[in-house]
CSV table of C-alpha atoms in Angstrom, one decimal:
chain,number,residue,atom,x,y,z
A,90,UNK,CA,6.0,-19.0,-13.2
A,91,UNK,CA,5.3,-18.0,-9.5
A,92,UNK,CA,1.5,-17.9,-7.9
A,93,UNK,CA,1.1,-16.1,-5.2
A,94,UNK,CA,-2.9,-16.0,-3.9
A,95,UNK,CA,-3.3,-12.4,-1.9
A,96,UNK,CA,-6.8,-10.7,-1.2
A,97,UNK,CA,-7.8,-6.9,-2.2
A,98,UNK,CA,-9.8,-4.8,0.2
A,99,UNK,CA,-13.1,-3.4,-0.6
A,100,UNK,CA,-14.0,0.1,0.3
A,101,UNK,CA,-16.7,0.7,2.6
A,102,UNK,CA,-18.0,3.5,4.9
A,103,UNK,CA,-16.9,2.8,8.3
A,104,UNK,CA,-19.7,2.8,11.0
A,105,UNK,CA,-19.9,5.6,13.4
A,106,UNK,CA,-19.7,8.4,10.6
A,107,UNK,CA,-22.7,10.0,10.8
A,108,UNK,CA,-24.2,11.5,7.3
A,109,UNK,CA,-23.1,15.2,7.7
A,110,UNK,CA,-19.9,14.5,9.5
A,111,UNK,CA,-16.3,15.2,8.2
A,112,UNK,CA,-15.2,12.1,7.9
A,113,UNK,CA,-18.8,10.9,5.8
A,114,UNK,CA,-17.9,14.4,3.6
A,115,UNK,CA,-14.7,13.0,2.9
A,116,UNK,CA,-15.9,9.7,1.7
A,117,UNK,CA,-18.1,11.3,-0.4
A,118,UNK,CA,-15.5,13.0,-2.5
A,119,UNK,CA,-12.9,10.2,-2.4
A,120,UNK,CA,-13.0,10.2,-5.8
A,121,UNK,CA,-15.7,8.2,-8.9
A,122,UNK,CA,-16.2,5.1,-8.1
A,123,UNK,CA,-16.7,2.1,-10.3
A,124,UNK,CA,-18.4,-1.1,-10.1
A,125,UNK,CA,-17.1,-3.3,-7.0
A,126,UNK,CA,-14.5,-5.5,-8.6
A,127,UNK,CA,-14.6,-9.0,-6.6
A,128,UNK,CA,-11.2,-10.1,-7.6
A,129,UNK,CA,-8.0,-8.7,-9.3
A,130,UNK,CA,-5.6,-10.2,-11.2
A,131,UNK,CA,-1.9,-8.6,-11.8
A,132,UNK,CA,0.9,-10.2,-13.8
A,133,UNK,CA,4.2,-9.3,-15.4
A,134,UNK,CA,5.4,-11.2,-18.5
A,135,UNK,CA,7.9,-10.6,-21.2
A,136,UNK,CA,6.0,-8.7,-23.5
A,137,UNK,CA,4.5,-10.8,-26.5
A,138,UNK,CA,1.8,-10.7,-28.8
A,139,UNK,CA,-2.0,-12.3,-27.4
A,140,UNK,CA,-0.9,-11.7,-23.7
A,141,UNK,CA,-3.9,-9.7,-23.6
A,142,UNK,CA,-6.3,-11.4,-25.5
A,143,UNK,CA,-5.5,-14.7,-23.5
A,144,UNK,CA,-6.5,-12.5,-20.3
A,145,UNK,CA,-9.8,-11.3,-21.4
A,146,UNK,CA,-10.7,-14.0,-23.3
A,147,UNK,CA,-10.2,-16.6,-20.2
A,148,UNK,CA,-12.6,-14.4,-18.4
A,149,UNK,CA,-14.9,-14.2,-20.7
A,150,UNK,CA,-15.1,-17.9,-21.0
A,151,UNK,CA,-16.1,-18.2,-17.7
A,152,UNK,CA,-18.7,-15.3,-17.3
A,153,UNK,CA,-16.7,-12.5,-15.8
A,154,UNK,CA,-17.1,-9.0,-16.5
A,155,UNK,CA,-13.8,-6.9,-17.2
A,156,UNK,CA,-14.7,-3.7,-14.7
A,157,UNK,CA,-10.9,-1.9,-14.8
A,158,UNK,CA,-8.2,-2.7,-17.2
A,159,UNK,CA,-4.7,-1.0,-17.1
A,160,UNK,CA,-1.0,-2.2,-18.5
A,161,UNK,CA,2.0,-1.2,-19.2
A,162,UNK,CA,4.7,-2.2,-21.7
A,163,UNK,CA,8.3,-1.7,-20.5
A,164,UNK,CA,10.1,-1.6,-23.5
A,165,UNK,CA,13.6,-1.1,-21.4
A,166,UNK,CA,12.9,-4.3,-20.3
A,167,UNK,CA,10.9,-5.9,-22.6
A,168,UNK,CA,8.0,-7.0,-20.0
A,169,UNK,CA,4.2,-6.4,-19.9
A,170,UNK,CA,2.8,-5.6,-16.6
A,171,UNK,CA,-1.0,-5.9,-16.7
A,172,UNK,CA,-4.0,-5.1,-13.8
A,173,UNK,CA,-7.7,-6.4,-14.9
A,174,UNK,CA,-10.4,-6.3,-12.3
A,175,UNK,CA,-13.1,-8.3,-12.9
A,176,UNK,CA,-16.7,-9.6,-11.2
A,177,UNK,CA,-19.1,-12.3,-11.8
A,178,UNK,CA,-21.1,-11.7,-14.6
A,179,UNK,CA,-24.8,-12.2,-15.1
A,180,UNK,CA,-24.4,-15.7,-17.1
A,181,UNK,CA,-21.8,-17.4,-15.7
A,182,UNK,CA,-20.5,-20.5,-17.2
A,183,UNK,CA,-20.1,-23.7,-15.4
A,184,UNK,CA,-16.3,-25.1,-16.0
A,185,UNK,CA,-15.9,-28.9,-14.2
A,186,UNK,CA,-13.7,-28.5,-11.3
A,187,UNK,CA,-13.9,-24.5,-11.1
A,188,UNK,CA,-15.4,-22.4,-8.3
A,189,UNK,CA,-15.9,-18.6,-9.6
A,190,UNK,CA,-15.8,-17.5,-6.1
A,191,UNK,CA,-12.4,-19.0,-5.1
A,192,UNK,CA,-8.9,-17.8,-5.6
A,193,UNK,CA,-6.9,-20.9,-5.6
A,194,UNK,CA,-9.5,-22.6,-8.3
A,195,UNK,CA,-9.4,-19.4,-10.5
A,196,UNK,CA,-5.2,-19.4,-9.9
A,197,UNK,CA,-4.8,-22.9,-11.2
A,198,UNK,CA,-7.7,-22.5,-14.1
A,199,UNK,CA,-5.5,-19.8,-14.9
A,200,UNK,CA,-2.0,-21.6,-14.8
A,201,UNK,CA,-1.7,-23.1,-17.9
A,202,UNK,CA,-2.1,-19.9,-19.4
A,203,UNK,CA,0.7,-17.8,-16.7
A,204,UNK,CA,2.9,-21.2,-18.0
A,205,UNK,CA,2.6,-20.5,-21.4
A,206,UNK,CA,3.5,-17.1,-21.5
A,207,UNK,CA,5.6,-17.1,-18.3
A,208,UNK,CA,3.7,-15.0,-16.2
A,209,UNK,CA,4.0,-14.1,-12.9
A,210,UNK,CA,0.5,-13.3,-11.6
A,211,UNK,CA,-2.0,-12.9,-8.4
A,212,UNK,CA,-5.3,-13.7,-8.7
A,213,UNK,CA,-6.8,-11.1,-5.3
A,214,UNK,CA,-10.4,-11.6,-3.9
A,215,UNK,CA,-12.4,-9.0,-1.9
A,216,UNK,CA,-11.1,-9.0,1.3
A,217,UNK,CA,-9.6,-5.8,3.0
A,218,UNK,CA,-6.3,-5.9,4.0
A,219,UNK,CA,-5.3,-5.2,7.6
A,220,UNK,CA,-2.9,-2.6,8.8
A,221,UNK,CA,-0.1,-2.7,11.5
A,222,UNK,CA,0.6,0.8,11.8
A,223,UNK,CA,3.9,1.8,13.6
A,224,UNK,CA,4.5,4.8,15.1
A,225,UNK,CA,7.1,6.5,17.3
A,226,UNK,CA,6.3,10.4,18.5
A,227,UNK,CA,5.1,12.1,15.4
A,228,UNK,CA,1.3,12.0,14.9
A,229,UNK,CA,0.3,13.4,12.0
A,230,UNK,CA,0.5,10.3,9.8
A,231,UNK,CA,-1.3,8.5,12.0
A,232,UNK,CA,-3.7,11.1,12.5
A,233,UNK,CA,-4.5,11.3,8.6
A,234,UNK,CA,-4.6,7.3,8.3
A,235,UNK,CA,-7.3,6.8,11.3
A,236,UNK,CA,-9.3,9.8,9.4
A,237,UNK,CA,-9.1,8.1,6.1
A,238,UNK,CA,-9.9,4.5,7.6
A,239,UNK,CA,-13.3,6.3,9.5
A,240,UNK,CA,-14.4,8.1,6.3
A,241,UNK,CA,-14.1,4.5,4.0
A,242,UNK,CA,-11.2,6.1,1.8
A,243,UNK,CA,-8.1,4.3,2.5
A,244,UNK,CA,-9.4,1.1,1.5
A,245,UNK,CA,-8.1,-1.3,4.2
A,246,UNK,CA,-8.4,-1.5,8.1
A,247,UNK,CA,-6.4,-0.4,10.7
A,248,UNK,CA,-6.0,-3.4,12.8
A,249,UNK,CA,-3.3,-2.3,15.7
A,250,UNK,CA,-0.8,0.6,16.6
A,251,UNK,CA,2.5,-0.1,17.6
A,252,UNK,CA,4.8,2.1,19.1
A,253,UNK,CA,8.3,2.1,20.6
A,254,UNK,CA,7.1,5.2,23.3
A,255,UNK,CA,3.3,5.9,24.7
A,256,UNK,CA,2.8,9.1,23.1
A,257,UNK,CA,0.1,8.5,20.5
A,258,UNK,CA,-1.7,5.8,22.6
A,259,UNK,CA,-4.9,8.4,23.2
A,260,UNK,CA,-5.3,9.0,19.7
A,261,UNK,CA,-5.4,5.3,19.0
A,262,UNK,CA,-7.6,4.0,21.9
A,263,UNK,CA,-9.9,7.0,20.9
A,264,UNK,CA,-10.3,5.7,17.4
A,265,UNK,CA,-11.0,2.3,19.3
A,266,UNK,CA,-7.7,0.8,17.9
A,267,UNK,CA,-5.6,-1.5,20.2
A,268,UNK,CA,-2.5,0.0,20.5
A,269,UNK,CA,0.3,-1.7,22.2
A,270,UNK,CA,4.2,0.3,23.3
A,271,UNK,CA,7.0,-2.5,22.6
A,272,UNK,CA,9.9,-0.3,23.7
A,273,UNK,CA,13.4,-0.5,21.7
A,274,UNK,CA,16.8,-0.1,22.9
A,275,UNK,CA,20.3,-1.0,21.4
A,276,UNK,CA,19.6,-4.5,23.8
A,277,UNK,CA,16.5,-5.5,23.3
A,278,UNK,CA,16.1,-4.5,19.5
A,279,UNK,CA,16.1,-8.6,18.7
A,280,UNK,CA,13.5,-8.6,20.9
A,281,UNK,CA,11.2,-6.0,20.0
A,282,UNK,CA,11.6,-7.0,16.2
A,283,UNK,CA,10.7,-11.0,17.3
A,284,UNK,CA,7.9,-9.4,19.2
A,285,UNK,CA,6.3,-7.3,16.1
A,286,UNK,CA,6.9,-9.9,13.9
A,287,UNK,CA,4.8,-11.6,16.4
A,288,UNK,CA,1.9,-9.1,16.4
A,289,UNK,CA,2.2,-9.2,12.2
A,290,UNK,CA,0.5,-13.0,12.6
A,291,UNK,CA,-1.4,-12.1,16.5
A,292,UNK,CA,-3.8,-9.5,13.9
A,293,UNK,CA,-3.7,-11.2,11.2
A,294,UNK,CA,-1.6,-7.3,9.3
A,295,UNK,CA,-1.4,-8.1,5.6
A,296,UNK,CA,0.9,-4.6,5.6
A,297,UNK,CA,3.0,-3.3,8.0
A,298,UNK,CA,2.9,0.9,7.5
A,299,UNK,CA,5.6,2.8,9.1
A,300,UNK,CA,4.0,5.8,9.5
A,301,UNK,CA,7.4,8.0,11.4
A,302,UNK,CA,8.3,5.2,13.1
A,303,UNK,CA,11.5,6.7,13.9
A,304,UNK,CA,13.9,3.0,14.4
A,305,UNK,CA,15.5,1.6,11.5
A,306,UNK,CA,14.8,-2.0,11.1
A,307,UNK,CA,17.4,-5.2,11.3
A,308,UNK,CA,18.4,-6.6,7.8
A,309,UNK,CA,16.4,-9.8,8.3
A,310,UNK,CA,13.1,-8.2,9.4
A,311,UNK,CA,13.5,-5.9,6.6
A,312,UNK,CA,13.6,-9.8,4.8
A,313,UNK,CA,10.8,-10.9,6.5
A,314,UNK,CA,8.5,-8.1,5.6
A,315,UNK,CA,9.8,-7.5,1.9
A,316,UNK,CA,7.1,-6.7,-0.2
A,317,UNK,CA,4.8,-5.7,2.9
A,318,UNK,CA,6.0,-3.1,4.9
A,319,UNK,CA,5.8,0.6,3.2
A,320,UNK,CA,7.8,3.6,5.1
A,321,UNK,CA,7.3,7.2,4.6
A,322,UNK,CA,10.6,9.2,4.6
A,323,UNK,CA,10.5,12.8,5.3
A,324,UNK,CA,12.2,14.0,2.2
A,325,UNK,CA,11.8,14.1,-1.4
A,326,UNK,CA,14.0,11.3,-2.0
A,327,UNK,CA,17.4,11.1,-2.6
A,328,UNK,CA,18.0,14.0,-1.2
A,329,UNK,CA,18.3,15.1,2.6
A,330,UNK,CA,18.8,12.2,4.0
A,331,UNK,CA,19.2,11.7,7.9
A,332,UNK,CA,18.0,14.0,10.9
A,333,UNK,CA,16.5,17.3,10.1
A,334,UNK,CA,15.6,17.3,6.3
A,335,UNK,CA,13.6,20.4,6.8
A,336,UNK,CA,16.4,21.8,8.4
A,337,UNK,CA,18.8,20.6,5.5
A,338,UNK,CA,16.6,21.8,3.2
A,339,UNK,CA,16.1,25.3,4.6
A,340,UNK,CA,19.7,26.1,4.8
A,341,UNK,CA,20.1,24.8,1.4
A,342,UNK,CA,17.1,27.5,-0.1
A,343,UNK,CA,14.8,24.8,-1.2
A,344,UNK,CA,11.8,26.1,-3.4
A,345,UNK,CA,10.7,22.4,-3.3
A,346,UNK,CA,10.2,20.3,-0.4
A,347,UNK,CA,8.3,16.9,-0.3
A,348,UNK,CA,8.1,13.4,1.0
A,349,UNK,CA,8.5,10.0,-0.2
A,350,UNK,CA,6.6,6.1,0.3
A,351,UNK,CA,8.4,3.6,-0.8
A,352,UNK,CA,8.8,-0.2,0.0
A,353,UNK,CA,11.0,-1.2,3.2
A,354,UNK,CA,14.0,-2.5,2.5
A,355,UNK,CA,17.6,-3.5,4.1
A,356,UNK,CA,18.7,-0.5,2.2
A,357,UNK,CA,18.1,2.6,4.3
A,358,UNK,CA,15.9,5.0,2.5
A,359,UNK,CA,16.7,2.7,-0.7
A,360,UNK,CA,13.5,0.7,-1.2
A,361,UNK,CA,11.0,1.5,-4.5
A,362,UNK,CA,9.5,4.2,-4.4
A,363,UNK,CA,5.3,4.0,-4.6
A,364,UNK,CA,4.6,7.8,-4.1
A,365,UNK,CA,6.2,11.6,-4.1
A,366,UNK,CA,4.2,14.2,-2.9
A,367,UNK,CA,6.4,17.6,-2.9
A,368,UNK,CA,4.8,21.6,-2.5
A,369,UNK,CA,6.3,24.7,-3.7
A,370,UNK,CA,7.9,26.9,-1.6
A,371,UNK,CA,9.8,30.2,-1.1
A,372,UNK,CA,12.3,32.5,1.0
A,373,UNK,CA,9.2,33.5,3.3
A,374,UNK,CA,9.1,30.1,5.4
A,375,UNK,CA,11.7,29.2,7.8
A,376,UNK,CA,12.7,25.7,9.2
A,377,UNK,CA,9.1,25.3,11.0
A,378,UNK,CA,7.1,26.6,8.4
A,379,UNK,CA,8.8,23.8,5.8
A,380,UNK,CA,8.0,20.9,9.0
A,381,UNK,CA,4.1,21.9,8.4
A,382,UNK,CA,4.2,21.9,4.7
A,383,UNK,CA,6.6,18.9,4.8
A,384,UNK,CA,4.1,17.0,7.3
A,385,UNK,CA,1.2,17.6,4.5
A,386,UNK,CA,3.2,16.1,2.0
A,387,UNK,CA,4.0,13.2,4.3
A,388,UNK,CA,0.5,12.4,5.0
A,389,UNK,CA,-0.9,12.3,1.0
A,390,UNK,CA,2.1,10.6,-0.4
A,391,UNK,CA,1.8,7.7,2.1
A,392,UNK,CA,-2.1,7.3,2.2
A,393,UNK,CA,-1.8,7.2,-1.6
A,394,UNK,CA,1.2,4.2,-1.1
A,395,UNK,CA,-1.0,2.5,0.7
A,396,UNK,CA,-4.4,2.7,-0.9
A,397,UNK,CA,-2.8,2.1,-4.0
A,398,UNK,CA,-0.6,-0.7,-2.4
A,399,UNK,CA,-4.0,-2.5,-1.0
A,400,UNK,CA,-6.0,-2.3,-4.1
A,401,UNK,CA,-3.1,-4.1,-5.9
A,402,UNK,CA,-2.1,-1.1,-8.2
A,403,UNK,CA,1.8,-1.4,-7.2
A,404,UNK,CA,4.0,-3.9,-9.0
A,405,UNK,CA,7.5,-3.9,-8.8
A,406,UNK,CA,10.0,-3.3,-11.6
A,407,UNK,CA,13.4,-4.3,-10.3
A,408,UNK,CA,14.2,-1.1,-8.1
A,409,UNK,CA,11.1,0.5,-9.3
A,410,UNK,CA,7.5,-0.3,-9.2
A,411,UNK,CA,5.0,0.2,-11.7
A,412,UNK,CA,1.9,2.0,-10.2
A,413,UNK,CA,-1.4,1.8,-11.6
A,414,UNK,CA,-3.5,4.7,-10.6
């Protein structure tokens, strides 16, 4: 049984969005909304009968309201994965020694439970999780994120930039973002890496998005950030690897092109895959017209890897993940 006590972000307007404005339009039509959850738990279990009812029924025992319920049995590998969000009820009901408003007491009221069916499970409360964004030349990602933080849809905060060149610094500093250049050569690559993994704890990031960052990362920060970094690879995934995928793709005749968000990992390109994002296409576009469409895809396959990533929808499945939309 393994406990590990995270936080999920809340989704609120940013201020300086006037009603009117693009950015308020867009949070308008993010999507329905439900009721605010104030935790969520996730969990993944060998699948057995009265897993669920020992979920809801804990809750209910305590005066929590169920808001969102999803799962998923795997019958490949003969595990349950399972998302509830939940809130504080109207009546709730006074356990000695628990604190409805506290991870770690709801985490270890919970344990005997996870033990008994050996789950592994989060219990998440409503904090939003902070971004370390990293970018290289390429700002379109970037671009999209800062818009979707400013409108309230992305559901986290954008704490810092980092770049390896100064390119994109105006675009961050005019969002108000700090935004700091740790260059990277074949010599001071240790460095650099010691130094973002420095800036990780400095802002507190809870997920590191490589939005083009365009340096592939050492094996052992690729360890130290398992689980928490997400990179967005220009390609529909496996194929086109390397420089120039649009390129590779055009000379190939491609009536699909897309992109992919997947976890980091000391794999190249390799890590589980959150989101795909791909857009028809024909004979009429060349190698510059596929970039554009190519960058669109890029931008709403990894703003959907993250969202879903920070609301705690993403659990992994050996190689794969298990996304709960």
């Amino acid at each position: 049984m393994t406990i590990v006590i995270e936080n999920i972000p809340s989704v609120s307007a940013t201020a300086g969005a006037p009603a009117g404005s693009t950015a308020a339009a867009a949070a308008a039509t993010a999507g329905p909304t439900t009721r605010q959850a104030q935790f969520v738990l996730t969990l993944s279990c060998p699948e057995q009968p009265g897993i669920v009812r020992a979920v809801t029924a804990f809750l209910a025992d305590r005066g929590f309201d169920i808001v969102e319920h999803q799962q998923f049995d795997d019958h490949v590998s003969g595990k349950l994965y399972l998302r509830t969000a939940f809130t504080l009820g109207s009546d709730i009901h006074q356990e000695n020694g628990l604190n409805h408003q506290d991870v770690e007491s709801l985490s270890s009221a919970f344990a005997p439970i996870a033990g008994e069916f050996a789950m592994d499970f989060t219990i998440n409360d409503g904090r939003p999780q902070r971004l370390l964004v990293m970018v290289s030349k390429f700002g379109h990602c970037l671009n999209d994120l800062i818009f979707r933080w400013q409108a309230g849809s992305l559901g986290a905060e954008i704490a810092v930039v980092v770049s390896n060149h100064e390119d994109l610094r105006p675009m961050a500093e005019a969002a108000g973002l700090p935004f700091i250049h740790v260059p990277v050569t074949s010599a001071t690559k240790p460095e650099a890496e010691a130094r973002l993994l420095e800036l990780v704890a400095e802002y507190n990031a809870d997920l590191v998005v490589l939005a083009r960052y365009m340096q592939v990362l050492s094996n052992d920060l690729c360890e130290s950030l398992r689980g928490r970094a997400i990179n967005i690879h220009h390609s529909f995934l496996p194929g086109f690897k390397g420089a120039k995928p649009y390129h590779q793709a055009y000379d190939r005749g491609v009536k699909l092109v897309g992109a992919t968000a997947h976890y980091v990992t000391a794999d190249l390109d390799e890590g589980p895959i959150i989101e795909q994002e791909v857009f028809r296409v024909d004979h009429s576009l060349d190698a510059d017209a596929l970039v554009t469409v190519g960058r669109d895809a890029e931008t709403q396959a990894l703003a959907r890897a993250v969202k879903w990533h920070c609301q705690h929808r993403v659990l992994l499945n050996n190689t794969r993940t298990v996304v709960f939309r």
